[in-house]
Tab-separated table of C-alpha atoms and ligand atoms in Angstrom:
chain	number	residue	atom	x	y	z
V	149	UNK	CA	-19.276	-5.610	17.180
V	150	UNK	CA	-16.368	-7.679	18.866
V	151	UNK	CA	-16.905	-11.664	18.126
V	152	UNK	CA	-16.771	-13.785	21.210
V	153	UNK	CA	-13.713	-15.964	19.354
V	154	UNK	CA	-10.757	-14.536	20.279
V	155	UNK	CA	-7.576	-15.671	18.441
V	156	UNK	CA	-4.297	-15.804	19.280
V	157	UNK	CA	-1.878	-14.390	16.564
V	158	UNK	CA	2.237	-14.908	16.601
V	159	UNK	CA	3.787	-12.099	14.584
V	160	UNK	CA	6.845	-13.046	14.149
V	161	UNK	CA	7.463	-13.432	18.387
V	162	UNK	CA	5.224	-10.739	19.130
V	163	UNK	CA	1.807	-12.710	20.266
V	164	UNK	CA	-1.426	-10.217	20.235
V	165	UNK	CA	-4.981	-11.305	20.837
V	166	UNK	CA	-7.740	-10.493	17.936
V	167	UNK	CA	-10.964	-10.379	17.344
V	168	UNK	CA	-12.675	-11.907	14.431
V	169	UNK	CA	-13.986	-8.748	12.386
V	170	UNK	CA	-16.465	-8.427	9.510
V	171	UNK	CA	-13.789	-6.003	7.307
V	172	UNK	CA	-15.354	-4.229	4.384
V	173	UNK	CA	-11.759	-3.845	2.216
V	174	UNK	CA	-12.376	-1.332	-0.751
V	175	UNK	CA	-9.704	-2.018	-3.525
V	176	UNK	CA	-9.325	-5.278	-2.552
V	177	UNK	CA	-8.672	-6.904	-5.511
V	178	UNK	CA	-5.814	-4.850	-6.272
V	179	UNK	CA	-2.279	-6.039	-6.246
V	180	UNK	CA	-1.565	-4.502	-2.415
V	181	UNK	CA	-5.512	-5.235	-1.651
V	182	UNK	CA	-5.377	-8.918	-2.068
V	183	UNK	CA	-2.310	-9.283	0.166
V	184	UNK	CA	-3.999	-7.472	2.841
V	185	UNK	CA	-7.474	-9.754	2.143
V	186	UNK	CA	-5.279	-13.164	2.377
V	187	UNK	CA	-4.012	-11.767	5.595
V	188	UNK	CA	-7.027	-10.969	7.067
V	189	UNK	CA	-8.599	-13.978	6.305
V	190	UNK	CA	-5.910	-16.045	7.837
V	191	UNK	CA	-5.992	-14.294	10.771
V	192	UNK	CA	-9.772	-15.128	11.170
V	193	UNK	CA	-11.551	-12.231	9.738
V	194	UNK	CA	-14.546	-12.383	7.468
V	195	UNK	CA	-13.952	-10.212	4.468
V	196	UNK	CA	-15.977	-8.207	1.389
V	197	UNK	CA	-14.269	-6.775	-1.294
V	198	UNK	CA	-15.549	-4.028	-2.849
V	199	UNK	CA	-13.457	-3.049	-6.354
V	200	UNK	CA	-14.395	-1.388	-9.460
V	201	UNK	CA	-11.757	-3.801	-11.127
V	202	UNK	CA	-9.903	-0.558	-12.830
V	203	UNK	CA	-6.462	-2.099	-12.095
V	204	UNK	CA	-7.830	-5.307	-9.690
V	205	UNK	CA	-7.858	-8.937	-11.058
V	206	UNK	CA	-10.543	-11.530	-11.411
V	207	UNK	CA	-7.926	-14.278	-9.846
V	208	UNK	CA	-7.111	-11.920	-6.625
V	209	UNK	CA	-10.777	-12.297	-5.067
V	210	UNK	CA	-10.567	-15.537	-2.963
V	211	UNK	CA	-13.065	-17.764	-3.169
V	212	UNK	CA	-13.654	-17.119	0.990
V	213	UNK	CA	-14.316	-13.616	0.421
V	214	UNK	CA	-17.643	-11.700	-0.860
V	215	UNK	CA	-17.295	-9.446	-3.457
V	216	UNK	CA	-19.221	-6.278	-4.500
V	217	UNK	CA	-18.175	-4.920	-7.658
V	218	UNK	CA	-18.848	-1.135	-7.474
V	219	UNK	CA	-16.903	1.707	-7.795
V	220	UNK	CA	-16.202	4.709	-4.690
V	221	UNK	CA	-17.669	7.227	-7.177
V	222	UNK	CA	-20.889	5.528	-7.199
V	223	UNK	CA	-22.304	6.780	-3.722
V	224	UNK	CA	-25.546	4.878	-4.144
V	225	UNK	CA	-23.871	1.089	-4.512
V	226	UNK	CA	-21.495	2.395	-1.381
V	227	UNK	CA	-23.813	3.571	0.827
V	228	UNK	CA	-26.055	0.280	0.219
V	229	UNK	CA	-22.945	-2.216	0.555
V	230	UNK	CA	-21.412	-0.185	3.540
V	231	UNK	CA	-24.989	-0.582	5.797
V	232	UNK	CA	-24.527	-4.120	5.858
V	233	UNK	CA	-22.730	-3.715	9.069
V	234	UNK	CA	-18.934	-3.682	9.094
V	235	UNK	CA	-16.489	-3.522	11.665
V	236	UNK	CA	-14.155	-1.695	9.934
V	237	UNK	CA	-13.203	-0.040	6.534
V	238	UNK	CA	-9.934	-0.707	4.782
V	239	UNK	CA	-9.316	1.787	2.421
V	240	UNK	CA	-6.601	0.950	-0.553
V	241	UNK	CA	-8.944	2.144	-3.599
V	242	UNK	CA	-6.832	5.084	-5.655
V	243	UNK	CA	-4.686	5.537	-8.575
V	244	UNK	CA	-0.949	5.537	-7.860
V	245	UNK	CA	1.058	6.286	-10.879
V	246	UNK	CA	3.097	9.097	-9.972
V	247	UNK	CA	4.169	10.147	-13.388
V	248	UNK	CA	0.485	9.726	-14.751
V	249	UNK	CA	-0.920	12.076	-11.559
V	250	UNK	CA	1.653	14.978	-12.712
V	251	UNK	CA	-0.315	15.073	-15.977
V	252	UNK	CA	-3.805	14.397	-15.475
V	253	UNK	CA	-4.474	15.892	-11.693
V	254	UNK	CA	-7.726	16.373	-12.322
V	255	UNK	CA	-8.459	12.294	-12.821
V	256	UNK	CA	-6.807	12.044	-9.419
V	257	UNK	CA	-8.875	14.607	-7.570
V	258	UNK	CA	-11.839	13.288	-9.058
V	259	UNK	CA	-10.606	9.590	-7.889
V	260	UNK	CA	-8.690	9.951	-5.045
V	261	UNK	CA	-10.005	12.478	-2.938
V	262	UNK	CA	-14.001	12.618	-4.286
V	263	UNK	CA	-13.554	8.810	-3.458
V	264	UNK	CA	-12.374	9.582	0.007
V	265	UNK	CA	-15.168	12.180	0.618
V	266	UNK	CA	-17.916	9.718	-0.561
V	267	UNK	CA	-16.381	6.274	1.167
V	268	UNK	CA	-16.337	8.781	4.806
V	269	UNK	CA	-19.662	10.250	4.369
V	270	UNK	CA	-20.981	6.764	3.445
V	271	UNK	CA	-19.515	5.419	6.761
V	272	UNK	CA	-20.752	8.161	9.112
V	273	UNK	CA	-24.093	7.260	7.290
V	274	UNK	CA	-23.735	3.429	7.825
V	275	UNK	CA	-21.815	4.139	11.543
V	276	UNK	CA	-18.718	2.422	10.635
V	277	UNK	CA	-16.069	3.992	13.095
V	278	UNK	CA	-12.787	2.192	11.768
V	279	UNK	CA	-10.846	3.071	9.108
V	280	UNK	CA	-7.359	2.149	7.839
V	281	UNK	CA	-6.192	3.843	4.694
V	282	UNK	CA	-3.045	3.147	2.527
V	283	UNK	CA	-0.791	6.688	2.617
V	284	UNK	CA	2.380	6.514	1.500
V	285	UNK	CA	5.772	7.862	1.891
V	286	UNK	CA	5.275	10.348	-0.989
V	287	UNK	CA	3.842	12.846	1.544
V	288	UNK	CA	6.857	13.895	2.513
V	289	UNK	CA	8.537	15.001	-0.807
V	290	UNK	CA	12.169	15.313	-1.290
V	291	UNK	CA	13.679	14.455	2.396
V	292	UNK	CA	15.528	16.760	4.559
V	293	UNK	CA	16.877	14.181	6.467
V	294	UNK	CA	16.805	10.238	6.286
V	295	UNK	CA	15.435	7.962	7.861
V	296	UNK	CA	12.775	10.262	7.392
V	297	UNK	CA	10.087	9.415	10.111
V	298	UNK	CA	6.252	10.800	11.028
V	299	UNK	CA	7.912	14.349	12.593
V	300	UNK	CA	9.611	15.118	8.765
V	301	UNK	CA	8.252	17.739	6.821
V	302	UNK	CA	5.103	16.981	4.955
V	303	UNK	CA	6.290	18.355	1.533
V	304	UNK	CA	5.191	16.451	-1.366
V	305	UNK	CA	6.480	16.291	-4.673
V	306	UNK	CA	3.929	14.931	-6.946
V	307	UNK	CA	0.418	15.171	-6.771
V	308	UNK	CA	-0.262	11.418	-6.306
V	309	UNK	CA	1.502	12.525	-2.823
V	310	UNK	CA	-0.463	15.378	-2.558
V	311	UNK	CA	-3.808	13.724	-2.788
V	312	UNK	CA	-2.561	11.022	-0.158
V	313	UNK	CA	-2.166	14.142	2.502
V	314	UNK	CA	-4.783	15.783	1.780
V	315	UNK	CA	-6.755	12.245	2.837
V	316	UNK	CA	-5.308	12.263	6.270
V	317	UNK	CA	-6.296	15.474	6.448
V	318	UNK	CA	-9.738	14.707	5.787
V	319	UNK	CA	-9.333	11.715	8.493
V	320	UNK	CA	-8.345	13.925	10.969
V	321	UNK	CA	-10.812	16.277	10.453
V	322	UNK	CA	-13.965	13.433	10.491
V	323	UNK	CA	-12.161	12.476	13.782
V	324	UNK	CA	-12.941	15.466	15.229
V	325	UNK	CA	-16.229	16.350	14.011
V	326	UNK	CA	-17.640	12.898	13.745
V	327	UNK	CA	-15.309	10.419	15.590
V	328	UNK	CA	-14.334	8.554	13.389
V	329	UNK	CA	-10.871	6.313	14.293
V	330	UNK	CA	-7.893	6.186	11.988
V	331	UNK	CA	-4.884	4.297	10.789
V	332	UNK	CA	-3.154	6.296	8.136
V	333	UNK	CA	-0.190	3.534	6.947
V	334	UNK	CA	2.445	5.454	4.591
V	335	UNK	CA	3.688	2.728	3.073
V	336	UNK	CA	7.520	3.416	1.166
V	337	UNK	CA	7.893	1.018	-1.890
V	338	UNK	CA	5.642	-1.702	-1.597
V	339	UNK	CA	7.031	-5.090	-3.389
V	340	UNK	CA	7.137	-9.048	-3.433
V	341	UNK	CA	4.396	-11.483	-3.642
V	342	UNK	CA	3.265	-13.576	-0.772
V	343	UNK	CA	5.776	-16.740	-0.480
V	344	UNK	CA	3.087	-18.982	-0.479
V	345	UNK	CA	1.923	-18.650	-4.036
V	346	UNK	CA	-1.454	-17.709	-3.053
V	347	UNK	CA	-1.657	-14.652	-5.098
V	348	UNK	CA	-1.396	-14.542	-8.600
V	349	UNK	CA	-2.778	-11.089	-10.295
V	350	UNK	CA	-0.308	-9.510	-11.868
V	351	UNK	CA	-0.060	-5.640	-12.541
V	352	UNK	CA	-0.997	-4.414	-16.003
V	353	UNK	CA	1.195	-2.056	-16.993
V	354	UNK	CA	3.263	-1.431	-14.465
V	355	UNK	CA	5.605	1.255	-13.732
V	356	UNK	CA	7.325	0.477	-10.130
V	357	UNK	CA	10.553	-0.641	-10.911
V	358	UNK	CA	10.378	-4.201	-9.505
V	359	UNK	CA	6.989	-5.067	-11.973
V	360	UNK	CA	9.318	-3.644	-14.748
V	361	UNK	CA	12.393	-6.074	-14.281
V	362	UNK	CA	10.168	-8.935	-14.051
V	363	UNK	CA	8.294	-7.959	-17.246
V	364	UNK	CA	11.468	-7.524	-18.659
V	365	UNK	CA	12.948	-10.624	-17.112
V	366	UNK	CA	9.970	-12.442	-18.611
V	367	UNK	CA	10.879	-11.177	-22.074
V	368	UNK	CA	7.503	-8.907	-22.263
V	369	UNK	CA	9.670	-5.799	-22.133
V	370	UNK	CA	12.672	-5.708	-24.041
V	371	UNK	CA	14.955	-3.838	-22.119
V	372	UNK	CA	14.778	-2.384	-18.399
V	373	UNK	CA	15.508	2.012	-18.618
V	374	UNK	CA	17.291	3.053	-15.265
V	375	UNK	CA	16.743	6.524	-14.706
V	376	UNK	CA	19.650	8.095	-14.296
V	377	UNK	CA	23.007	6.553	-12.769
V	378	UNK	CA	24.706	9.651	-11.618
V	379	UNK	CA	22.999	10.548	-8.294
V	380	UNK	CA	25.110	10.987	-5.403
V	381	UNK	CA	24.488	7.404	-3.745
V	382	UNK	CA	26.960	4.184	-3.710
V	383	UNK	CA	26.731	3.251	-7.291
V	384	UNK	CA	24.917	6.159	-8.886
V	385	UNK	CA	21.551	4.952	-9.058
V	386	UNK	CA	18.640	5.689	-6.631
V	387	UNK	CA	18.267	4.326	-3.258
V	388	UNK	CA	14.663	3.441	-1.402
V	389	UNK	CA	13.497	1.155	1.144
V	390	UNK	CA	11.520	-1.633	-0.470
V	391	UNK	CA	8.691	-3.186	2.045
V	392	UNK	CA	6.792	-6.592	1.734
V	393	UNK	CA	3.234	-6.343	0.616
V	394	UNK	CA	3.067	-9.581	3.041
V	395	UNK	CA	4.242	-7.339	5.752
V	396	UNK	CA	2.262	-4.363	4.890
V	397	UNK	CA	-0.743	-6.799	5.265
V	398	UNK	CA	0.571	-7.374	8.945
V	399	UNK	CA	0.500	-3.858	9.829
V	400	UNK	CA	-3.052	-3.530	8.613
V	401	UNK	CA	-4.077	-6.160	11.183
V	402	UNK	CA	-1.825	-4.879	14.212
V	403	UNK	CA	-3.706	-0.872	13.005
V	404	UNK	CA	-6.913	-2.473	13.479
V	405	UNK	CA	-6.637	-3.947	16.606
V	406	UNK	CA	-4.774	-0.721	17.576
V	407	UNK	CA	-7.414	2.001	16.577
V	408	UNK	CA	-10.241	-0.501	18.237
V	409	UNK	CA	-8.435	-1.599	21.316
V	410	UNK	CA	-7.320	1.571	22.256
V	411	UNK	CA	-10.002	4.115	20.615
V	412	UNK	CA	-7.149	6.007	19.049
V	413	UNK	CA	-6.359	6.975	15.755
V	414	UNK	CA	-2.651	6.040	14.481
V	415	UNK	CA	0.173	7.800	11.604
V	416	UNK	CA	2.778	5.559	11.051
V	417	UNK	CA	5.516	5.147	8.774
V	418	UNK	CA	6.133	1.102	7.079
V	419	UNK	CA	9.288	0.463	5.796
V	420	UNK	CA	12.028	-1.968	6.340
V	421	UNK	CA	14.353	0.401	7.101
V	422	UNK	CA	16.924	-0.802	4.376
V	423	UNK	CA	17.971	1.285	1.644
V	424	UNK	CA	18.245	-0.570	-1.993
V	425	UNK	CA	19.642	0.791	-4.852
V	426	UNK	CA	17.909	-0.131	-8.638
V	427	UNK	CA	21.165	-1.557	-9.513
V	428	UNK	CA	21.376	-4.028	-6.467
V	429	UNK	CA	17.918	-4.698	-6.994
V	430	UNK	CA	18.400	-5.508	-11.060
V	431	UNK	CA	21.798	-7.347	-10.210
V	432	UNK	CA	20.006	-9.634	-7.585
V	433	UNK	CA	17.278	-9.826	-9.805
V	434	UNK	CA	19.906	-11.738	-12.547
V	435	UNK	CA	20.839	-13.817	-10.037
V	436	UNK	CA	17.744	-14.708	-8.746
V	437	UNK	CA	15.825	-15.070	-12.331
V	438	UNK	CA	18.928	-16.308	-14.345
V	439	UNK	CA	18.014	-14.433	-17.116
V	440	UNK	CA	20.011	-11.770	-18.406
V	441	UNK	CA	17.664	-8.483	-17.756
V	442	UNK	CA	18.949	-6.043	-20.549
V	443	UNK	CA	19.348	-2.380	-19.583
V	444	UNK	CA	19.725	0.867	-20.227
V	445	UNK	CA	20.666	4.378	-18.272
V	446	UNK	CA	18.176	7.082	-19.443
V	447	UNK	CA	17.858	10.770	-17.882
V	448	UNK	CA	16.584	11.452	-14.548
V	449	UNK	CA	13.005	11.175	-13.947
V	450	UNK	CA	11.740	14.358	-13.021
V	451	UNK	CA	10.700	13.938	-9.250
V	452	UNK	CA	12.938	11.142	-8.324
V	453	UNK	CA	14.441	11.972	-4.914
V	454	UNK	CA	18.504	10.485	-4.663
V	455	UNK	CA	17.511	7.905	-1.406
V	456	UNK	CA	14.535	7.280	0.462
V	457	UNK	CA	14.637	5.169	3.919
V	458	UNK	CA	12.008	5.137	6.651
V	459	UNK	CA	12.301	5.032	10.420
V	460	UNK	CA	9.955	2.817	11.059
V	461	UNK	CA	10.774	2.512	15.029
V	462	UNK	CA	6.931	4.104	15.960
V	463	UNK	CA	4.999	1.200	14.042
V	464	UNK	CA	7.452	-1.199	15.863
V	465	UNK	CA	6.691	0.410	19.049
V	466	UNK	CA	2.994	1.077	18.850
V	467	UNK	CA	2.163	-1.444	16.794
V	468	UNK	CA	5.265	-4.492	17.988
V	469	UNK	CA	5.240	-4.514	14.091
V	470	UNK	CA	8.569	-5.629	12.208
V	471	UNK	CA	9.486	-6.691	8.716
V	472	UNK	CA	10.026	-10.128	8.129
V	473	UNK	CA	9.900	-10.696	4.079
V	474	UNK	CA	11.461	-7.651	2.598
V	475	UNK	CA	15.237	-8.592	2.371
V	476	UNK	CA	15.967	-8.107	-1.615
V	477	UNK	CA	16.207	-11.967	-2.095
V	478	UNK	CA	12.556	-12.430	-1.032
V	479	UNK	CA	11.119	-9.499	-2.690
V	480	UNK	CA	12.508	-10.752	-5.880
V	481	UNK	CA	11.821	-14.201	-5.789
V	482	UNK	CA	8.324	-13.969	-4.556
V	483	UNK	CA	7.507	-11.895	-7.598
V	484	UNK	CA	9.532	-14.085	-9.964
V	485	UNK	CA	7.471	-16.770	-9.086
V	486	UNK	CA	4.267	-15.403	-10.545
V	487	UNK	CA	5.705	-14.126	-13.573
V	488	UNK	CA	7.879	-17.028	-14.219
V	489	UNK	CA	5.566	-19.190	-15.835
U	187	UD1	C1	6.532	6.242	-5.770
U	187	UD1	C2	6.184	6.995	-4.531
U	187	UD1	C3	5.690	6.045	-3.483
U	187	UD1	C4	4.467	5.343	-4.019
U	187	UD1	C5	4.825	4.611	-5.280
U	187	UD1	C6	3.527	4.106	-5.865
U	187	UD1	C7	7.487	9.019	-4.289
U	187	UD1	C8	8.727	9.621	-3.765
U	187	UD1	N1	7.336	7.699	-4.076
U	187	UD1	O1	7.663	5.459	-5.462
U	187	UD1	O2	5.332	6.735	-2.316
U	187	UD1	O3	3.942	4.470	-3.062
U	187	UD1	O4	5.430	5.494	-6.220
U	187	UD1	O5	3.631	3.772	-7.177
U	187	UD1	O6	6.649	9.673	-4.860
U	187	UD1	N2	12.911	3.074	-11.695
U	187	UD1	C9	13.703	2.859	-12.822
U	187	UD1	N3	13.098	2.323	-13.928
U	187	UD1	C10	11.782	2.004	-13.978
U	187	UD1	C11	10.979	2.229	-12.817
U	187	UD1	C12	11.575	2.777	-11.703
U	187	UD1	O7	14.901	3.139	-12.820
U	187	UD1	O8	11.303	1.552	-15.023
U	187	UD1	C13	13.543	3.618	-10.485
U	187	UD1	C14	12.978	4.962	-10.063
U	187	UD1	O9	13.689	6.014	-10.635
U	187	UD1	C15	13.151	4.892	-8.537
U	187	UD1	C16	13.034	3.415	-8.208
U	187	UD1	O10	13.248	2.724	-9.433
U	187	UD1	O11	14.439	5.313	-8.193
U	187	UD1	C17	11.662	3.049	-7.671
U	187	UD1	O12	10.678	3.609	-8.532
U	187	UD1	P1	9.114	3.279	-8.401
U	187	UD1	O13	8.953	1.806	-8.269
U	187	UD1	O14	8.419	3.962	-9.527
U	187	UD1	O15	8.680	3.896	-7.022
U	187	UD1	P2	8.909	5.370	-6.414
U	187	UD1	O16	8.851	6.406	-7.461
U	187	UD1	O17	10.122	5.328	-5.544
């Protein structure tokens, strides 16, 4: 239902009216989550979080928001929290490692795409129409061509990608049979913190490389591993397009009004459209952190493609979305900032 008080946004030039929403966000307490719940709130929204706290933190749930700790696998908790009436779903609950899903596929089945099944049937039973779900870029496996955008292959690599596609499959399919409305984000590397300080969870055990260099910054690793410096790219080491989690939480917003405004469903790509390489990212990280960041090259890791850059020109047209935070010196110092302490 569509509140009477309308507010007037400003992304970043690009003015849009919105609605205040009642947004159920499942895995909101999780590092990408919590970004997306601080921007919903301060666009107006009222927010629940639902999180089985696997790999959320106590000190992401703001003190605005309700939470409901349950778990997608339990249908019976879901069903019950997802009749209180929501506007919309916003779906970032799964497991991401991509090493960890090559070995253990059948946790991320289980996880990722039972999870789906039960968090869709539990909305066609509630009649919750909106949905926007966290993909990622891994659906499109090693790339063809770059800047890979929505038309490239869908090819993945891993099986952490392979569970992501086989969710917008589902989507598409509960569009058609039960019309349901979608916004499938693929997301490329998601990094930073927001610049305001407001959110403070950190990862445990991380294994994206930007989590790693602060950990290792912070003196709780000892050493940073590269993996591999002989690709063909500028200096040897991989290339990929690092996006703000504070802009990924934009997108969200701009995807729901999308999907409800126009009673369409929505693939796009988010990425800043900048290609990084790890060794620009750990020497700006030195810089940045003034500590010395010890390293060393190790072999490939299976899987890793040479460079990764998005198009992101159909989110900017669709959507008028456009990065504003993820140049390298903001990634890294928003991050430094929470594990500097
Ligand atoms: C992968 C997925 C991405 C997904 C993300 C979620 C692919 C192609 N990409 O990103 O879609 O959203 O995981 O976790 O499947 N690196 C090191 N040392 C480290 C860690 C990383 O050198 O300790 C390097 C990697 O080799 C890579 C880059 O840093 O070149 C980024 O790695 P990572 O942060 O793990 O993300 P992706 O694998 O690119």
């Amino acid at each position: 239902m569509l509140r009477p008080s309308a507010l007037m946004l400003d992304f970043g030039g690009v003015s849009c009216i919105s609605y205040s929403m009642r947004i159920f966000v499942i895995g909101g307490a999780g590092y990408i989550g919590s970004h997306v719940t601080r921007g919903l709130l301060d666009a107006g929204h009222q927010v629940c979080v639902y999180d089985n706290m696997s790999s959320g933190a106590k000190e992401n749930i703001f003190p605005e928001t309700r939470f409901i700790h349950g778990d997608i696998l339990d249908y019976t908790t879901l069903l019950e929290a997802m009749r209180e009436g929501w506007d919309a779903v916003v779906y970032l609950a799964a497991l991401k490692a991509v090493g960890e899903s090559m070995l253990y596929p059948e946790k991320y089945s289980v996880n990722n795409i039972n999870g789906t099944v039960y968090i869709l049937n539990a909305m066609c039973a509630a009649g919750v129409k909106y949905i926007c779900f966290s993909s990622s870029a891994a659906v499109y496996g090693q790339p063809v061509r770059t800047p890979i955008d929505e038309e490239h292959p869908l090819n993945p690599e891993n099986f952490y990608g392979f569970t992501k596609l086989e969710i917008e499959r589902f989507l598409a399919w509960y569009e058609r049979l039960k019309g349901l409305r979608y916004a499938s984000l693929r997301y490329f590397n998601a990094a930073g913190y927001d610049t305001a300080g407001r959110v403070r969870g950190l990862e445990r055990n991380p294994a994206n490389l930007l989590p790693v260099i602060m950990e290792t910054a912070a003196g709780i690793r000892p050493r940073l591993q590269i993996f591999g410096a002989d690709y063909p790219t500028r200096d040897g080491t991989c290339i990929r397009d690092y996006i703000h989690v504070s802009d990924l939480a934009q997108a969200h917003l701009l995807a729901l009004n999308f999907i409800r405004e126009k009673d369409e469903s929505l693939t796009v790509n988010l990425g800043s459209e900048t290609g990084l390489s790890v060794r620009e990212i750990v020497e700006a990280s030195r810089r940045i952190t003034g500590k010395p960041i010890p390293e060393e090259i190790t072999a490939r890791r299976p899987g890793d493609p040479a460079a990764l850059t998005a198009s992101a020109a159909k989110a900017k047209r669709l959507l008028g979305w456009k990065a504003r935070y993820s140049d390298a010196d903001t990634l890294i110092s928003s991050t430094w900032n929470v594990y500097n302490l």
